[in-house]
Each structure stands twice: as C-alpha cells, then as structure tokens.
mmCIF file of C-alpha atoms in Angstrom:
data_model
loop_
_atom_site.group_PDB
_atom_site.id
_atom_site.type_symbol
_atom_site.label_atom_id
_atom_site.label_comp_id
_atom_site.label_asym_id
_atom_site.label_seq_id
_atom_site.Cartn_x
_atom_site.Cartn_y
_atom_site.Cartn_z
ATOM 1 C CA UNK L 1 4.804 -36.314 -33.700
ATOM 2 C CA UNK L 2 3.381 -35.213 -30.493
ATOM 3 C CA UNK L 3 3.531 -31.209 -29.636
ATOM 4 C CA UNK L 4 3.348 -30.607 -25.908
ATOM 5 C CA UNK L 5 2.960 -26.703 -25.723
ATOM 6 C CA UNK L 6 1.857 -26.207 -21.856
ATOM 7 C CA UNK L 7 3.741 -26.977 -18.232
ATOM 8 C CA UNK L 8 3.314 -30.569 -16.498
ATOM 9 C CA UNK L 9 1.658 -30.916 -13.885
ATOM 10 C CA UNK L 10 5.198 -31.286 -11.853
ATOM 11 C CA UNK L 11 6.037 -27.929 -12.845
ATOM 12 C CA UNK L 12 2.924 -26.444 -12.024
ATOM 13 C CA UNK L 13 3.157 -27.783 -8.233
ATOM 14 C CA UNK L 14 6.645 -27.089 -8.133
ATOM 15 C CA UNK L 15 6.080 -23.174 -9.120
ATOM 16 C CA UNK L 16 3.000 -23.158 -6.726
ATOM 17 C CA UNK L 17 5.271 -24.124 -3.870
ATOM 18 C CA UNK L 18 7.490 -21.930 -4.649
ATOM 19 C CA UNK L 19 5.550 -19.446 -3.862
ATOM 20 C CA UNK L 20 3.601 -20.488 -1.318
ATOM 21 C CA UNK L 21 7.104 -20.678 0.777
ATOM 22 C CA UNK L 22 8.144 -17.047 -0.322
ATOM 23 C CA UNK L 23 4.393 -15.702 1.226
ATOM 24 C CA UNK L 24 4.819 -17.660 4.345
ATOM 25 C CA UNK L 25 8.753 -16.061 4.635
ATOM 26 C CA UNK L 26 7.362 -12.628 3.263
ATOM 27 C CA UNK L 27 4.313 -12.094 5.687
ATOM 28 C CA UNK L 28 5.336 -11.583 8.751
ATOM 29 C CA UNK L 29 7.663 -8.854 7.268
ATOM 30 C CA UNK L 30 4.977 -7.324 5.631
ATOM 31 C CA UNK L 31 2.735 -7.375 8.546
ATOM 32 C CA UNK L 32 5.492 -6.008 11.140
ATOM 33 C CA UNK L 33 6.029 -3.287 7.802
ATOM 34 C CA UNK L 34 2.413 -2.035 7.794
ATOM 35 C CA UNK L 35 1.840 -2.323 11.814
ATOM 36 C CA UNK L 36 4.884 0.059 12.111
ATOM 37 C CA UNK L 37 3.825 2.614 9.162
ATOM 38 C CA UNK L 38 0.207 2.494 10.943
ATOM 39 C CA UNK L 39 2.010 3.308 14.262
ATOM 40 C CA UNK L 40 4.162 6.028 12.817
ATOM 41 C CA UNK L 41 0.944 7.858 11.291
ATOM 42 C CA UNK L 42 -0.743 7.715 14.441
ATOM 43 C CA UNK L 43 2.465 9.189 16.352
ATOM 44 C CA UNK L 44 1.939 12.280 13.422
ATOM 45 C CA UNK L 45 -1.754 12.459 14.657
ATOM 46 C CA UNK L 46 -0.924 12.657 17.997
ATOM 47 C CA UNK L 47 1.722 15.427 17.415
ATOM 48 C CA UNK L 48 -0.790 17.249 15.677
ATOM 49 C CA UNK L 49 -3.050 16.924 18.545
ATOM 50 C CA UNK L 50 -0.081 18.302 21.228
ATOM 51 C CA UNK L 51 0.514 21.311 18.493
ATOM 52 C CA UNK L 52 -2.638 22.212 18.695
ATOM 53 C CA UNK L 53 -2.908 22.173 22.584
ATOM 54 C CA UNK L 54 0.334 23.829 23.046
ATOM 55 C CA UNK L 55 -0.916 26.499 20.221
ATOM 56 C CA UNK L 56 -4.243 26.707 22.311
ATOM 57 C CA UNK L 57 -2.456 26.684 25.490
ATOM 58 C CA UNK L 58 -0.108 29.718 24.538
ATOM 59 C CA UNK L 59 -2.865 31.779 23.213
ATOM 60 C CA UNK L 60 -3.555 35.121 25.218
ATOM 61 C CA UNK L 61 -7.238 35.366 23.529
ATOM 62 C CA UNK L 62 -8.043 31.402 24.550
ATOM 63 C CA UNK L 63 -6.349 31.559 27.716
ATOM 64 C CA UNK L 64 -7.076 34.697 29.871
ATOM 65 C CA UNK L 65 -5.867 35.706 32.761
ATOM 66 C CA UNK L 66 -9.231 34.457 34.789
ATOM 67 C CA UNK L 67 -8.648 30.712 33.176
ATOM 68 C CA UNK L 68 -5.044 29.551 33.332
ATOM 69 C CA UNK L 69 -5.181 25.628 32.719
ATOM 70 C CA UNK L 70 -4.092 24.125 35.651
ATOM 71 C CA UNK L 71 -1.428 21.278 35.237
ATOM 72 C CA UNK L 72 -2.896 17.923 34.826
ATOM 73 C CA UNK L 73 -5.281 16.408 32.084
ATOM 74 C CA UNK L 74 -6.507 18.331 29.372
ATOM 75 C CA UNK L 75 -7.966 15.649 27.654
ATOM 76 C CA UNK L 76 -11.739 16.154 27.016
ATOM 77 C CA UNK L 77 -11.223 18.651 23.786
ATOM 78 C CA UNK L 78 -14.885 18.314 23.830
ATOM 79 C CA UNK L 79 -15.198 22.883 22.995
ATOM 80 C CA UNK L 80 -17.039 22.863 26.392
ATOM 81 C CA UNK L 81 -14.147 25.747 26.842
ATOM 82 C CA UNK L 82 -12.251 28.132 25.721
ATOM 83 C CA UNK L 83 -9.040 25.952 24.948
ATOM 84 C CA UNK L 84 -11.271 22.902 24.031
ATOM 85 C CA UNK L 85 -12.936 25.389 21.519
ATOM 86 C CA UNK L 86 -9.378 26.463 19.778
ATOM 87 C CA UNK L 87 -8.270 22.726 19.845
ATOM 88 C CA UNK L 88 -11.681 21.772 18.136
ATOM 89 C CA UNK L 89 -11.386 23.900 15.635
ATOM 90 C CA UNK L 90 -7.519 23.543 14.687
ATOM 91 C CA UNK L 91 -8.247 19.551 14.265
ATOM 92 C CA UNK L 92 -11.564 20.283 12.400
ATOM 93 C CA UNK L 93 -13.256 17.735 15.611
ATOM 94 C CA UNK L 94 -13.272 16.607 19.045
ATOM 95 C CA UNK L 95 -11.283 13.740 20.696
ATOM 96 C CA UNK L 96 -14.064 11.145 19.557
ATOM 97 C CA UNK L 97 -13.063 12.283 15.917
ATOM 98 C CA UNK L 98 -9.164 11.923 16.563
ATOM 99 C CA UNK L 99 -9.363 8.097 18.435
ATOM 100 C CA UNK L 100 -11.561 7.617 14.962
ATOM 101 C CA UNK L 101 -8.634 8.476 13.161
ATOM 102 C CA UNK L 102 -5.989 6.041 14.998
ATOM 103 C CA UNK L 103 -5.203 2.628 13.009
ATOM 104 C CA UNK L 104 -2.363 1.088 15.334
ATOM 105 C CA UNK L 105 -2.791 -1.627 17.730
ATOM 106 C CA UNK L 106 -0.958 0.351 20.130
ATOM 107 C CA UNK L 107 -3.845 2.851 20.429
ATOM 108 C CA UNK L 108 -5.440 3.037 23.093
ATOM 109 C CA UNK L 109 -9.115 4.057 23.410
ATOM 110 C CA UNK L 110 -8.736 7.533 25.024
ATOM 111 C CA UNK L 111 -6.515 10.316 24.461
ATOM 112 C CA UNK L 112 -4.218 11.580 27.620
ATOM 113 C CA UNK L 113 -3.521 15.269 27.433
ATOM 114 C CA UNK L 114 -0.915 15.981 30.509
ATOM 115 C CA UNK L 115 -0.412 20.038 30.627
ATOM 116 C CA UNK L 116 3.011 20.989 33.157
ATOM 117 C CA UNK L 117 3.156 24.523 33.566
ATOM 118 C CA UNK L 118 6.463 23.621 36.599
ATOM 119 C CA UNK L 119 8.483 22.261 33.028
ATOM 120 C CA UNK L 120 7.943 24.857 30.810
ATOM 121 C CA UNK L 121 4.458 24.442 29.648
ATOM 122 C CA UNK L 122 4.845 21.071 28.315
ATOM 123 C CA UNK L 123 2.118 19.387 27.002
ATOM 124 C CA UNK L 124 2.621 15.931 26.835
ATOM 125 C CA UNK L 125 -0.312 13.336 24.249
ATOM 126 C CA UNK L 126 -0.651 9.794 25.563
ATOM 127 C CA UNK L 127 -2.821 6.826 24.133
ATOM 128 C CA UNK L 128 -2.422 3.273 24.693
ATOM 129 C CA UNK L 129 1.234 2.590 24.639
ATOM 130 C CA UNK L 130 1.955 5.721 22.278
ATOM 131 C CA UNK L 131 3.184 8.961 23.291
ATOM 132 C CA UNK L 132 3.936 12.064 22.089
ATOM 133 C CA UNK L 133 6.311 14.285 24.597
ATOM 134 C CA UNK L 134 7.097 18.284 23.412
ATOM 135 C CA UNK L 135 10.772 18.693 22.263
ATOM 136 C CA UNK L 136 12.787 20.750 24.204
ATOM 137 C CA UNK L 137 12.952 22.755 20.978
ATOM 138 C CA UNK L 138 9.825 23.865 21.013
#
C-alpha cells in the first residue's frame, strides 16, 4: 500500500494561480491605496508649512512695522529674514528640508507660498498639483 502524504503537482499549479490572479486584481488597489495615503501626508506637511507662515506672518516681533510682507510669494523660507527665520525654526529646516520630506507623485519640486493681505491675510502652500488653501476658520 502506497501512502501519498504531499499535494500533486496539479494542485500545486492550481493554488499558484490562484494567487497569482488575486495579486494581479489586488495591485492596482494597493498601489492607488498607498499613492493616496502618500498624498494625504504630504497635504499634512504642507499645512504645517502654511501654519507656520501664517503663525510667522501674524507675529508683531517677526513682522514689524518697517517689514510688512507684501502680497505675493513667500516661498524662499531660506531665514535670510525675519519671517524666513520664524518659519525655519517652527519646521526645524528650510524649504530644501520640507520638498525632502514630500513622497507623492503629485509633488512638485518647489514650494509656492502665496501671502494676500486684500483676503484676510491668507496664506495659501502650493506644490506640484497639491495645495493647501487657509480655511475661512482660521
């Protein structure tokens, strides 16, 4: 009497393709799943980044009455200034750091820092095809 204790080779290949159909229907879900959580921690970053400029921006020791950021780009956090200096030190590095820190393939490869004094001192973060806008809340 014969005692077959393992899988034939049919069931083997059978299992393995199996499988190999649930990866090729699973993938793209996963990779659409980790694009988006990479996008939504960059988006967090970025907010960070407009807190910290707003904070900066609002500050009546950074911002004196001889330098009142004019609207436009505020981008170059570089501590070249007074507000670049605050912004520096609130994100613990410059804008070079914070593009280091981006994962998404939305990023861009600069940071856009809009200031609008006419809306209510908005400060608005841009990069690539993500943006960050203040909330009227704020």
């Amino acid at each position: 009497m014969k005692n077959n204790k393992g899988f034939s080779l049919v069931e083997l290949i059978i299992v393995i393709a199996i499988m190999a159909i649930l990866v090729g229907v699973m993938a793209p879900q996963l990779i659409r799943y980790i694009e988006k959580t990479k996008e939504s921690s960059d988006i967090q970053l970025l907010d960070t980044v407009r807190s910290a400029v707003t904070t900066a921006v609002m500050d009546p020791s950074v911002v004196t009455t001889d330098y009142v950021p004019a609207d436009g780009d505020l981008s170059a956090f570089t501590g070249d200034d007074a507000i670049g200096t605050a912004v520096k030190e609130t994100l613990g590095g410059d804008s070079d750091y914070v593009l280091g820190q981006l994962k998404s393939a939305k990023a861009g490869e600069s940071i856009e820092i809009t200031f609008d004094s006419a809306n209510g001192n908005k400060v608005t973060v841009t990069c690539g095809e993500l943006t960050v806008p203040q909330t009227s809340g704020e």
